[in-house]
């Protein structure tokens, strides 16, 4: 790790350290995670498998920025990043590569800079990185556990994305949820489809608690996801050995309790699966799949979602997070959007042409990918899953710049 010199009074509070070794930041990370502000996608149970399983396979090198209080050495902010070559350009980005729905710094509760203070600190961070190339951040929430995200304070740095995250504040009873958030027509339709499924037996939403049950749930999720992607003519991240290994490490092998797998069973037969993250009073859905074929008339996707929401209410969760994506079904379940931000910026003034060229390359790839998909499958219906997926590839990443989303879709 390397230190830095300080200038103005605010800067004198913090030492900026740059690290490339996960072990070198583990203790500070644990301290911030225990008593700081972060999203579940910055927890060690999520990102340690990222750095150990996924990043090496995709040739992404770990990179960490730590702001430490000079007075007592306490960690005040940690940026979990990585660096990789894209189109021959050095790109610094969050530890994401398409798996993290929210990217943000990990903040100590006492770390709350004003926009001007953050701009000065950010200049010192860039100088400390000492790298040329392009900085590419995406999926940044405006708030982190109720606190303003410093990376979204400056409008000249980041811009709103076209894609949002969606979630619903849960009441204390399922009856109150249905009355408050579901239209009468939609609630009636789900009840009808649930009764139709129940002709084959009891409909249950079951946590996968044992290693064997987690393996069963994950394998079902992977199979159903592949079938759905084949049906839609889309790529599937779980078909990649690198991505599958990451999700297995997080969801099947980890005992940390962050990632949870669930099964939708009808008459004891597993017909759907869900992968979610649980942190505090929030439940974050990562992937959900369900059986098609003869079960299409039962709308198992809606049955699964409502069963998951009612499970969360019974378990005392206060927020059901459907995470990133503008799929139309989320509104029907009462979810509201939350804005996400992104940035595509040069790391040094000399890298400005590289940033523009990279933005053009991303936009061209997203444009061609959508048109090739539309030629194969036809244009997506307005408000459909396919339309939402097409938008995932081209969010605004800075004023006048666009970039494609990652591998998740």
PDB file of N, CA and C in Angstrom, residues 7-99:
ATOM      1  N   UNK A   7      -3.406  18.288   1.351  1.00  0.00           N
ATOM      2  CA  UNK A   7      -3.385  19.708   1.062  1.00  0.00           C
ATOM      3  C   UNK A   7      -4.291  20.482   1.984  1.00  0.00           C
ATOM      4  N   UNK A   8      -5.602  20.639   1.637  1.00  0.00           N
ATOM      5  CA  UNK A   8      -6.498  21.474   2.419  1.00  0.00           C
ATOM      6  C   UNK A   8      -6.927  20.777   3.710  1.00  0.00           C
ATOM      7  N   UNK A   9      -7.585  21.503   4.629  1.00  0.00           N
ATOM      8  CA  UNK A   9      -7.933  20.938   5.934  1.00  0.00           C
ATOM      9  C   UNK A   9      -8.772  19.666   5.856  1.00  0.00           C
ATOM     10  N   UNK A  10      -9.764  19.617   4.955  1.00  0.00           N
ATOM     11  CA  UNK A  10     -10.567  18.406   4.859  1.00  0.00           C
ATOM     12  C   UNK A  10      -9.698  17.221   4.448  1.00  0.00           C
ATOM     13  N   UNK A  11      -8.869  17.433   3.442  1.00  0.00           N
ATOM     14  CA  UNK A  11      -8.017  16.351   2.969  1.00  0.00           C
ATOM     15  C   UNK A  11      -7.078  15.857   4.061  1.00  0.00           C
ATOM     16  N   UNK A  12      -6.693  16.729   4.958  1.00  0.00           N
ATOM     17  CA  UNK A  12      -5.728  16.333   5.979  1.00  0.00           C
ATOM     18  C   UNK A  12      -6.291  15.278   6.917  1.00  0.00           C
ATOM     19  N   UNK A  13      -7.603  15.095   6.906  1.00  0.00           N
ATOM     20  CA  UNK A  13      -8.199  14.065   7.762  1.00  0.00           C
ATOM     21  C   UNK A  13      -7.932  12.667   7.247  1.00  0.00           C
ATOM     22  N   UNK A  14      -7.748  12.521   5.909  1.00  0.00           N
ATOM     23  CA  UNK A  14      -7.744  11.192   5.319  1.00  0.00           C
ATOM     24  C   UNK A  14      -6.443  10.891   4.583  1.00  0.00           C
ATOM     25  N   UNK A  15      -5.972   9.685   4.777  1.00  0.00           N
ATOM     26  CA  UNK A  15      -4.886   9.149   3.962  1.00  0.00           C
ATOM     27  C   UNK A  15      -5.507   8.246   2.907  1.00  0.00           C
ATOM     28  N   UNK A  16      -5.060   8.383   1.670  1.00  0.00           N
ATOM     29  CA  UNK A  16      -5.552   7.549   0.576  1.00  0.00           C
ATOM     30  C   UNK A  16      -4.547   6.427   0.334  1.00  0.00           C
ATOM     31  N   UNK A  17      -5.024   5.204   0.366  1.00  0.00           N
ATOM     32  CA  UNK A  17      -4.174   4.045   0.131  1.00  0.00           C
ATOM     33  C   UNK A  17      -4.732   3.229  -1.022  1.00  0.00           C
ATOM     34  N   UNK A  18      -3.825   2.732  -1.873  1.00  0.00           N
ATOM     35  CA  UNK A  18      -4.192   1.912  -3.020  1.00  0.00           C
ATOM     36  C   UNK A  18      -3.632   0.517  -2.800  1.00  0.00           C
ATOM     37  N   UNK A  19      -4.447  -0.492  -2.963  1.00  0.00           N
ATOM     38  CA  UNK A  19      -4.004  -1.871  -2.761  1.00  0.00           C
ATOM     39  C   UNK A  19      -4.470  -2.741  -3.925  1.00  0.00           C
ATOM     40  N   UNK A  20      -3.733  -3.815  -4.155  1.00  0.00           N
ATOM     41  CA  UNK A  20      -4.110  -4.803  -5.181  1.00  0.00           C
ATOM     42  C   UNK A  20      -4.191  -6.208  -4.593  1.00  0.00           C
ATOM     43  N   UNK A  21      -4.153  -6.283  -3.280  1.00  0.00           N
ATOM     44  CA  UNK A  21      -4.144  -7.569  -2.582  1.00  0.00           C
ATOM     45  C   UNK A  21      -5.374  -7.651  -1.684  1.00  0.00           C
ATOM     46  N   UNK A  22      -6.216  -8.642  -1.910  1.00  0.00           N
ATOM     47  CA  UNK A  22      -7.435  -8.791  -1.128  1.00  0.00           C
ATOM     48  C   UNK A  22      -7.132  -8.963   0.355  1.00  0.00           C
ATOM     49  N   UNK A  23      -6.103  -9.732   0.668  1.00  0.00           N
ATOM     50  CA  UNK A  23      -5.762  -9.956   2.074  1.00  0.00           C
ATOM     51  C   UNK A  23      -5.353  -8.662   2.770  1.00  0.00           C
ATOM     52  N   UNK A  24      -4.790  -7.723   1.999  1.00  0.00           N
ATOM     53  CA  UNK A  24      -4.323  -6.477   2.585  1.00  0.00           C
ATOM     54  C   UNK A  24      -5.426  -5.559   3.065  1.00  0.00           C
ATOM     55  N   UNK A  25      -6.662  -5.762   2.550  1.00  0.00           N
ATOM     56  CA  UNK A  25      -7.777  -4.897   2.960  1.00  0.00           C
ATOM     57  C   UNK A  25      -8.830  -5.660   3.764  1.00  0.00           C
ATOM     58  N   UNK A  26      -8.600  -6.939   4.025  1.00  0.00           N
ATOM     59  CA  UNK A  26      -9.643  -7.769   4.632  1.00  0.00           C
ATOM     60  C   UNK A  26     -10.066  -7.266   6.009  1.00  0.00           C
ATOM     61  N   UNK A  27      -9.116  -6.891   6.857  1.00  0.00           N
ATOM     62  CA  UNK A  27      -9.464  -6.433   8.208  1.00  0.00           C
ATOM     63  C   UNK A  27     -10.248  -5.125   8.163  1.00  0.00           C
ATOM     64  N   UNK A  28      -9.808  -4.184   7.328  1.00  0.00           N
ATOM     65  CA  UNK A  28     -10.530  -2.919   7.207  1.00  0.00           C
ATOM     66  C   UNK A  28     -11.917  -3.142   6.611  1.00  0.00           C
ATOM     67  N   UNK A  29     -12.005  -4.042   5.653  1.00  0.00           N
ATOM     68  CA  UNK A  29     -13.290  -4.374   5.035  1.00  0.00           C
ATOM     69  C   UNK A  29     -14.250  -4.938   6.086  1.00  0.00           C
ATOM     70  N   UNK A  30     -13.741  -5.862   6.906  1.00  0.00           N
ATOM     71  CA  UNK A  30     -14.586  -6.461   7.942  1.00  0.00           C
ATOM     72  C   UNK A  30     -15.087  -5.402   8.916  1.00  0.00           C
ATOM     73  N   UNK A  31     -14.226  -4.459   9.252  1.00  0.00           N
ATOM     74  CA  UNK A  31     -14.625  -3.408  10.191  1.00  0.00           C
ATOM     75  C   UNK A  31     -15.705  -2.519   9.600  1.00  0.00           C
ATOM     76  N   UNK A  32     -15.545  -2.152   8.334  1.00  0.00           N
ATOM     77  CA  UNK A  32     -16.549  -1.310   7.683  1.00  0.00           C
ATOM     78  C   UNK A  32     -17.860  -2.075   7.500  1.00  0.00           C
ATOM     79  N   UNK A  33     -17.766  -3.350   7.177  1.00  0.00           N
ATOM     80  CA  UNK A  33     -18.975  -4.133   6.966  1.00  0.00           C
ATOM     81  C   UNK A  33     -19.763  -4.285   8.266  1.00  0.00           C
ATOM     82  N   UNK A  34     -19.059  -4.433   9.363  1.00  0.00           N
ATOM     83  CA  UNK A  34     -19.732  -4.622  10.652  1.00  0.00           C
ATOM     84  C   UNK A  34     -20.434  -3.361  11.134  1.00  0.00           C
ATOM     85  N   UNK A  35     -19.865  -2.184  10.831  1.00  0.00           N
ATOM     86  CA  UNK A  35     -20.411  -0.959  11.410  1.00  0.00           C
ATOM     87  C   UNK A  35     -20.532   0.176  10.396  1.00  0.00           C
ATOM     88  N   UNK A  36     -20.593  -0.165   9.108  1.00  0.00           N
ATOM     89  CA  UNK A  36     -20.639   0.868   8.094  1.00  0.00           C
ATOM     90  C   UNK A  36     -21.885   0.794   7.236  1.00  0.00           C
ATOM     91  N   UNK A  37     -21.849   1.494   6.117  1.00  0.00           N
ATOM     92  CA  UNK A  37     -22.969   1.600   5.196  1.00  0.00           C
ATOM     93  C   UNK A  37     -22.560   0.981   3.863  1.00  0.00           C
ATOM     94  N   UNK A  38     -23.349   0.024   3.384  1.00  0.00           N
ATOM     95  CA  UNK A  38     -23.028  -0.663   2.137  1.00  0.00           C
ATOM     96  C   UNK A  38     -24.269  -1.370   1.625  1.00  0.00           C
ATOM     97  N   UNK A  39     -24.231  -1.790   0.372  1.00  0.00           N
ATOM     98  CA  UNK A  39     -25.294  -2.627  -0.171  1.00  0.00           C
ATOM     99  C   UNK A  39     -24.852  -4.082  -0.027  1.00  0.00           C
ATOM    100  N   UNK A  40     -25.757  -5.050  -0.181  1.00  0.00           N
ATOM    101  CA  UNK A  40     -25.346  -6.451  -0.046  1.00  0.00           C
ATOM    102  C   UNK A  40     -24.325  -6.870  -1.091  1.00  0.00           C
ATOM    103  N   UNK A  41     -24.246  -6.122  -2.193  1.00  0.00           N
ATOM    104  CA  UNK A  41     -23.307  -6.469  -3.260  1.00  0.00           C
ATOM    105  C   UNK A  41     -21.882  -6.004  -2.961  1.00  0.00           C
ATOM    106  N   UNK A  42     -21.678  -5.353  -1.839  1.00  0.00           N
ATOM    107  CA  UNK A  42     -20.319  -5.022  -1.401  1.00  0.00           C
ATOM    108  C   UNK A  42     -19.917  -5.826  -0.165  1.00  0.00           C
ATOM    109  N   UNK A  43     -20.727  -6.785   0.228  1.00  0.00           N
ATOM    110  CA  UNK A  43     -20.371  -7.612   1.365  1.00  0.00           C
ATOM    111  C   UNK A  43     -19.305  -8.632   0.967  1.00  0.00           C
ATOM    112  N   UNK A  44     -18.507  -9.027   1.939  1.00  0.00           N
ATOM    113  CA  UNK A  44     -17.426  -9.979   1.663  1.00  0.00           C
ATOM    114  C   UNK A  44     -17.961 -11.309   1.143  1.00  0.00           C
ATOM    115  N   UNK A  45     -19.126 -11.731   1.635  1.00  0.00           N
ATOM    116  CA  UNK A  45     -19.696 -13.002   1.192  1.00  0.00           C
ATOM    117  C   UNK A  45     -20.039 -12.985  -0.292  1.00  0.00           C
ATOM    118  N   UNK A  46     -20.209 -11.798  -0.863  1.00  0.00           N
ATOM    119  CA  UNK A  46     -20.485 -11.666  -2.302  1.00  0.00           C
ATOM    120  C   UNK A  46     -19.203 -11.404  -3.088  1.00  0.00           C
ATOM    121  N   UNK A  47     -18.374 -10.490  -2.607  1.00  0.00           N
ATOM    122  CA  UNK A  47     -17.234 -10.059  -3.410  1.00  0.00           C
ATOM    123  C   UNK A  47     -15.971 -10.887  -3.214  1.00  0.00           C
ATOM    124  N   UNK A  48     -15.812 -11.578  -2.103  1.00  0.00           N
ATOM    125  CA  UNK A  48     -14.643 -12.445  -1.997  1.00  0.00           C
ATOM    126  C   UNK A  48     -14.694 -13.557  -3.038  1.00  0.00           C
ATOM    127  N   UNK A  49     -15.848 -14.239  -3.239  1.00  0.00           N
ATOM    128  CA  UNK A  49     -15.920 -15.193  -4.354  1.00  0.00           C
ATOM    129  C   UNK A  49     -15.721 -14.528  -5.715  1.00  0.00           C
ATOM    130  N   UNK A  50     -16.175 -13.264  -5.836  1.00  0.00           N
ATOM    131  CA  UNK A  50     -15.944 -12.547  -7.090  1.00  0.00           C
ATOM    132  C   UNK A  50     -14.451 -12.447  -7.375  1.00  0.00           C
ATOM    133  N   UNK A  51     -13.684 -11.983  -6.383  1.00  0.00           N
ATOM    134  CA  UNK A  51     -12.248 -11.792  -6.591  1.00  0.00           C
ATOM    135  C   UNK A  51     -11.494 -13.113  -6.718  1.00  0.00           C
ATOM    136  N   UNK A  52     -11.979 -14.155  -6.065  1.00  0.00           N
ATOM    137  CA  UNK A  52     -11.241 -15.414  -6.060  1.00  0.00           C
ATOM    138  C   UNK A  52     -11.669 -16.377  -7.154  1.00  0.00           C
ATOM    139  N   UNK A  53     -12.926 -16.258  -7.602  1.00  0.00           N
ATOM    140  CA  UNK A  53     -13.436 -17.211  -8.584  1.00  0.00           C
ATOM    141  C   UNK A  53     -13.636 -16.585  -9.966  1.00  0.00           C
ATOM    142  N   UNK A  54     -14.322 -15.434  -9.997  1.00  0.00           N
ATOM    143  CA  UNK A  54     -14.718 -14.865 -11.292  1.00  0.00           C
ATOM    144  C   UNK A  54     -13.650 -13.980 -11.907  1.00  0.00           C
ATOM    145  N   UNK A  55     -13.108 -13.055 -11.140  1.00  0.00           N
ATOM    146  CA  UNK A  55     -12.171 -12.074 -11.687  1.00  0.00           C
ATOM    147  C   UNK A  55     -10.965 -12.722 -12.368  1.00  0.00           C
ATOM    148  N   UNK A  56     -10.299 -13.726 -11.758  1.00  0.00           N
ATOM    149  CA  UNK A  56      -9.140 -14.313 -12.445  1.00  0.00           C
ATOM    150  C   UNK A  56      -9.493 -14.960 -13.780  1.00  0.00           C
ATOM    151  N   UNK A  57     -10.679 -15.550 -13.859  1.00  0.00           N
ATOM    152  CA  UNK A  57     -11.087 -16.215 -15.108  1.00  0.00           C
ATOM    153  C   UNK A  57     -11.390 -15.211 -16.205  1.00  0.00           C
ATOM    154  N   UNK A  58     -11.750 -13.982 -15.830  1.00  0.00           N
ATOM    155  CA  UNK A  58     -12.030 -12.948 -16.823  1.00  0.00           C
ATOM    156  C   UNK A  58     -10.886 -11.942 -16.929  1.00  0.00           C
ATOM    157  N   UNK A  59      -9.754 -12.301 -16.350  1.00  0.00           N
ATOM    158  CA  UNK A  59      -8.533 -11.496 -16.433  1.00  0.00           C
ATOM    159  C   UNK A  59      -8.745 -10.084 -15.890  1.00  0.00           C
ATOM    160  N   UNK A  60      -9.464 -10.017 -14.777  1.00  0.00           N
ATOM    161  CA  UNK A  60      -9.673  -8.747 -14.086  1.00  0.00           C
ATOM    162  C   UNK A  60      -8.815  -8.746 -12.821  1.00  0.00           C
ATOM    163  N   UNK A  61      -8.029  -7.704 -12.638  1.00  0.00           N
ATOM    164  CA  UNK A  61      -7.116  -7.622 -11.504  1.00  0.00           C
ATOM    165  C   UNK A  61      -7.748  -6.820 -10.368  1.00  0.00           C
ATOM    166  N   UNK A  62      -7.657  -7.325  -9.131  1.00  0.00           N
ATOM    167  CA  UNK A  62      -8.232  -6.593  -7.993  1.00  0.00           C
ATOM    168  C   UNK A  62      -7.580  -5.222  -7.819  1.00  0.00           C
ATOM    169  N   UNK A  63      -8.376  -4.268  -7.405  1.00  0.00           N
ATOM    170  CA  UNK A  63      -7.894  -2.908  -7.155  1.00  0.00           C
ATOM    171  C   UNK A  63      -8.768  -2.307  -6.055  1.00  0.00           C
ATOM    172  N   UNK A  64      -8.135  -1.788  -5.003  1.00  0.00           N
ATOM    173  CA  UNK A  64      -8.886  -1.267  -3.869  1.00  0.00           C
ATOM    174  C   UNK A  64      -8.401   0.142  -3.534  1.00  0.00           C
ATOM    175  N   UNK A  65      -9.352   1.020  -3.255  1.00  0.00           N
ATOM    176  CA  UNK A  65      -9.051   2.373  -2.785  1.00  0.00           C
ATOM    177  C   UNK A  65      -9.591   2.484  -1.369  1.00  0.00           C
ATOM    178  N   UNK A  66      -8.703   2.828  -0.435  1.00  0.00           N
ATOM    179  CA  UNK A  66      -9.082   2.942   0.968  1.00  0.00           C
ATOM    180  C   UNK A  66      -8.776   4.348   1.463  1.00  0.00           C
ATOM    181  N   UNK A  67      -9.780   5.004   2.053  1.00  0.00           N
ATOM    182  CA  UNK A  67      -9.571   6.285   2.733  1.00  0.00           C
ATOM    183  C   UNK A  67      -9.552   6.002   4.230  1.00  0.00           C
ATOM    184  N   UNK A  68      -8.449   6.390   4.884  1.00  0.00           N
ATOM    185  CA  UNK A  68      -8.260   6.079   6.292  1.00  0.00           C
ATOM    186  C   UNK A  68      -8.140   7.372   7.091  1.00  0.00           C
ATOM    187  N   UNK A  69      -8.735   7.395   8.276  1.00  0.00           N
ATOM    188  CA  UNK A  69      -8.613   8.536   9.178  1.00  0.00           C
ATOM    189  C   UNK A  69      -7.177   8.606   9.681  1.00  0.00           C
ATOM    190  N   UNK A  70      -6.532   9.772   9.473  1.00  0.00           N
ATOM    191  CA  UNK A  70      -5.134   9.893   9.891  1.00  0.00           C
ATOM    192  C   UNK A  70      -4.986   9.865  11.415  1.00  0.00           C
ATOM    193  N   UNK A  71      -6.030  10.313  12.129  1.00  0.00           N
ATOM    194  CA  UNK A  71      -5.911  10.447  13.584  1.00  0.00           C
ATOM    195  C   UNK A  71      -5.812   9.097  14.277  1.00  0.00           C
ATOM    196  N   UNK A  72      -6.692   8.166  13.901  1.00  0.00           N
ATOM    197  CA  UNK A  72      -6.702   6.877  14.600  1.00  0.00           C
ATOM    198  C   UNK A  72      -6.537   5.676  13.684  1.00  0.00           C
ATOM    199  N   UNK A  73      -6.354   5.913  12.372  1.00  0.00           N
ATOM    200  CA  UNK A  73      -6.144   4.818  11.439  1.00  0.00           C
ATOM    201  C   UNK A  73      -7.398   4.074  11.045  1.00  0.00           C
ATOM    202  N   UNK A  74      -8.572   4.541  11.465  1.00  0.00           N
ATOM    203  CA  UNK A  74      -9.817   3.835  11.169  1.00  0.00           C
ATOM    204  C   UNK A  74     -10.160   3.951   9.683  1.00  0.00           C
ATOM    205  N   UNK A  75     -10.614   2.867   9.056  1.00  0.00           N
ATOM    206  CA  UNK A  75     -11.055   2.954   7.662  1.00  0.00           C
ATOM    207  C   UNK A  75     -12.334   3.769   7.563  1.00  0.00           C
ATOM    208  N   UNK A  76     -12.393   4.676   6.587  1.00  0.00           N
ATOM    209  CA  UNK A  76     -13.555   5.543   6.417  1.00  0.00           C
ATOM    210  C   UNK A  76     -14.309   5.260   5.128  1.00  0.00           C
ATOM    211  N   UNK A  77     -13.624   4.755   4.109  1.00  0.00           N
ATOM    212  CA  UNK A  77     -14.272   4.418   2.845  1.00  0.00           C
ATOM    213  C   UNK A  77     -13.429   3.386   2.122  1.00  0.00           C
ATOM    214  N   UNK A  78     -14.101   2.429   1.507  1.00  0.00           N
ATOM    215  CA  UNK A  78     -13.418   1.428   0.685  1.00  0.00           C
ATOM    216  C   UNK A  78     -14.135   1.323  -0.647  1.00  0.00           C
ATOM    217  N   UNK A  79     -13.369   1.442  -1.734  1.00  0.00           N
ATOM    218  CA  UNK A  79     -13.890   1.220  -3.078  1.00  0.00           C
ATOM    219  C   UNK A  79     -13.372  -0.125  -3.577  1.00  0.00           C
ATOM    220  N   UNK A  80     -14.234  -1.144  -3.706  1.00  0.00           N
ATOM    221  CA  UNK A  80     -13.806  -2.436  -4.253  1.00  0.00           C
ATOM    222  C   UNK A  80     -13.889  -2.423  -5.784  1.00  0.00           C
ATOM    223  N   UNK A  81     -12.747  -2.346  -6.438  1.00  0.00           N
ATOM    224  CA  UNK A  81     -12.678  -2.179  -7.885  1.00  0.00           C
ATOM    225  C   UNK A  81     -11.932  -3.333  -8.528  1.00  0.00           C
ATOM    226  N   UNK A  82     -11.851  -3.281  -9.843  1.00  0.00           N
ATOM    227  CA  UNK A  82     -10.974  -4.171 -10.594  1.00  0.00           C
ATOM    228  C   UNK A  82     -10.550  -3.451 -11.867  1.00  0.00           C
ATOM    229  N   UNK A  83      -9.495  -3.933 -12.473  1.00  0.00           N
ATOM    230  CA  UNK A  83      -8.980  -3.346 -13.714  1.00  0.00           C
ATOM    231  C   UNK A  83      -8.818  -4.451 -14.737  1.00  0.00           C
ATOM    232  N   UNK A  84      -9.220  -4.170 -15.974  1.00  0.00           N
ATOM    233  CA  UNK A  84      -9.068  -5.153 -17.049  1.00  0.00           C
ATOM    234  C   UNK A  84      -8.923  -4.433 -18.377  1.00  0.00           C
ATOM    235  N   UNK A  85      -8.508  -5.168 -19.378  1.00  0.00           N
ATOM    236  CA  UNK A  85      -8.357  -4.614 -20.720  1.00  0.00           C
ATOM    237  C   UNK A  85      -9.627  -4.885 -21.511  1.00  0.00           C
ATOM    238  N   UNK A  86     -10.199  -3.838 -22.091  1.00  0.00           N
ATOM    239  CA  UNK A  86     -11.365  -3.951 -22.953  1.00  0.00           C
ATOM    240  C   UNK A  86     -11.056  -3.215 -24.250  1.00  0.00           C
ATOM    241  N   UNK A  87     -11.122  -3.924 -25.366  1.00  0.00           N
ATOM    242  CA  UNK A  87     -10.760  -3.344 -26.661  1.00  0.00           C
ATOM    243  C   UNK A  87      -9.366  -2.717 -26.605  1.00  0.00           C
ATOM    244  N   UNK A  88      -8.475  -3.326 -25.848  1.00  0.00           N
ATOM    245  CA  UNK A  88      -7.116  -2.828 -25.756  1.00  0.00           C
ATOM    246  C   UNK A  88      -6.936  -1.641 -24.828  1.00  0.00           C
ATOM    247  N   UNK A  89      -8.002  -1.239 -24.123  1.00  0.00           N
ATOM    248  CA  UNK A  89      -7.950  -0.074 -23.241  1.00  0.00           C
ATOM    249  C   UNK A  89      -7.979  -0.543 -21.791  1.00  0.00           C
ATOM    250  N   UNK A  90      -7.151   0.062 -20.931  1.00  0.00           N
ATOM    251  CA  UNK A  90      -7.196  -0.229 -19.504  1.00  0.00           C
ATOM    252  C   UNK A  90      -8.448   0.402 -18.908  1.00  0.00           C
ATOM    253  N   UNK A  91      -9.325  -0.435 -18.338  1.00  0.00           N
ATOM    254  CA  UNK A  91     -10.599   0.039 -17.793  1.00  0.00           C
ATOM    255  C   UNK A  91     -10.658  -0.292 -16.309  1.00  0.00           C
ATOM    256  N   UNK A  92     -10.886   0.729 -15.493  1.00  0.00           N
ATOM    257  CA  UNK A  92     -11.089   0.559 -14.054  1.00  0.00           C
ATOM    258  C   UNK A  92     -12.581   0.599 -13.789  1.00  0.00           C
ATOM    259  N   UNK A  93     -13.089  -0.417 -13.102  1.00  0.00           N
ATOM    260  CA  UNK A  93     -14.519  -0.505 -12.859  1.00  0.00           C
ATOM    261  C   UNK A  93     -14.772  -1.131 -11.494  1.00  0.00           C
ATOM    262  N   UNK A  94     -16.030  -1.092 -11.072  1.00  0.00           N
ATOM    263  CA  UNK A  94     -16.380  -1.749  -9.826  1.00  0.00           C
ATOM    264  C   UNK A  94     -16.219  -3.258  -9.969  1.00  0.00           C
ATOM    265  N   UNK A  95     -16.143  -3.929  -8.837  1.00  0.00           N
ATOM    266  CA  UNK A  95     -16.122  -5.390  -8.816  1.00  0.00           C
ATOM    267  C   UNK A  95     -17.519  -5.871  -9.177  1.00  0.00           C
ATOM    268  N   UNK A  96     -17.747  -6.030 -10.473  1.00  0.00           N
ATOM    269  CA  UNK A  96     -19.087  -6.269 -10.983  1.00  0.00           C
ATOM    270  C   UNK A  96     -19.052  -7.355 -12.059  1.00  0.00           C
ATOM    271  N   UNK A  97     -18.568  -6.993 -13.248  1.00  0.00           N
ATOM    272  CA  UNK A  97     -18.505  -7.899 -14.401  1.00  0.00           C
ATOM    273  C   UNK A  97     -19.861  -8.533 -14.686  1.00  0.00           C
ATOM    274  N   UNK A  98     -20.931  -7.786 -14.373  1.00  0.00           N
ATOM    275  CA  UNK A  98     -22.261  -8.244 -14.718  1.00  0.00           C
ATOM    276  C   UNK A  98     -22.999  -8.984 -13.630  1.00  0.00           C
ATOM    277  N   UNK A  99     -22.416  -9.149 -12.439  1.00  0.00           N
ATOM    278  CA  UNK A  99     -23.101  -9.915 -11.394  1.00  0.00           C
ATOM    279  C   UNK A  99     -23.689  -9.039 -10.294  1.00  0.00           C
TER     280      UNK A  99
END
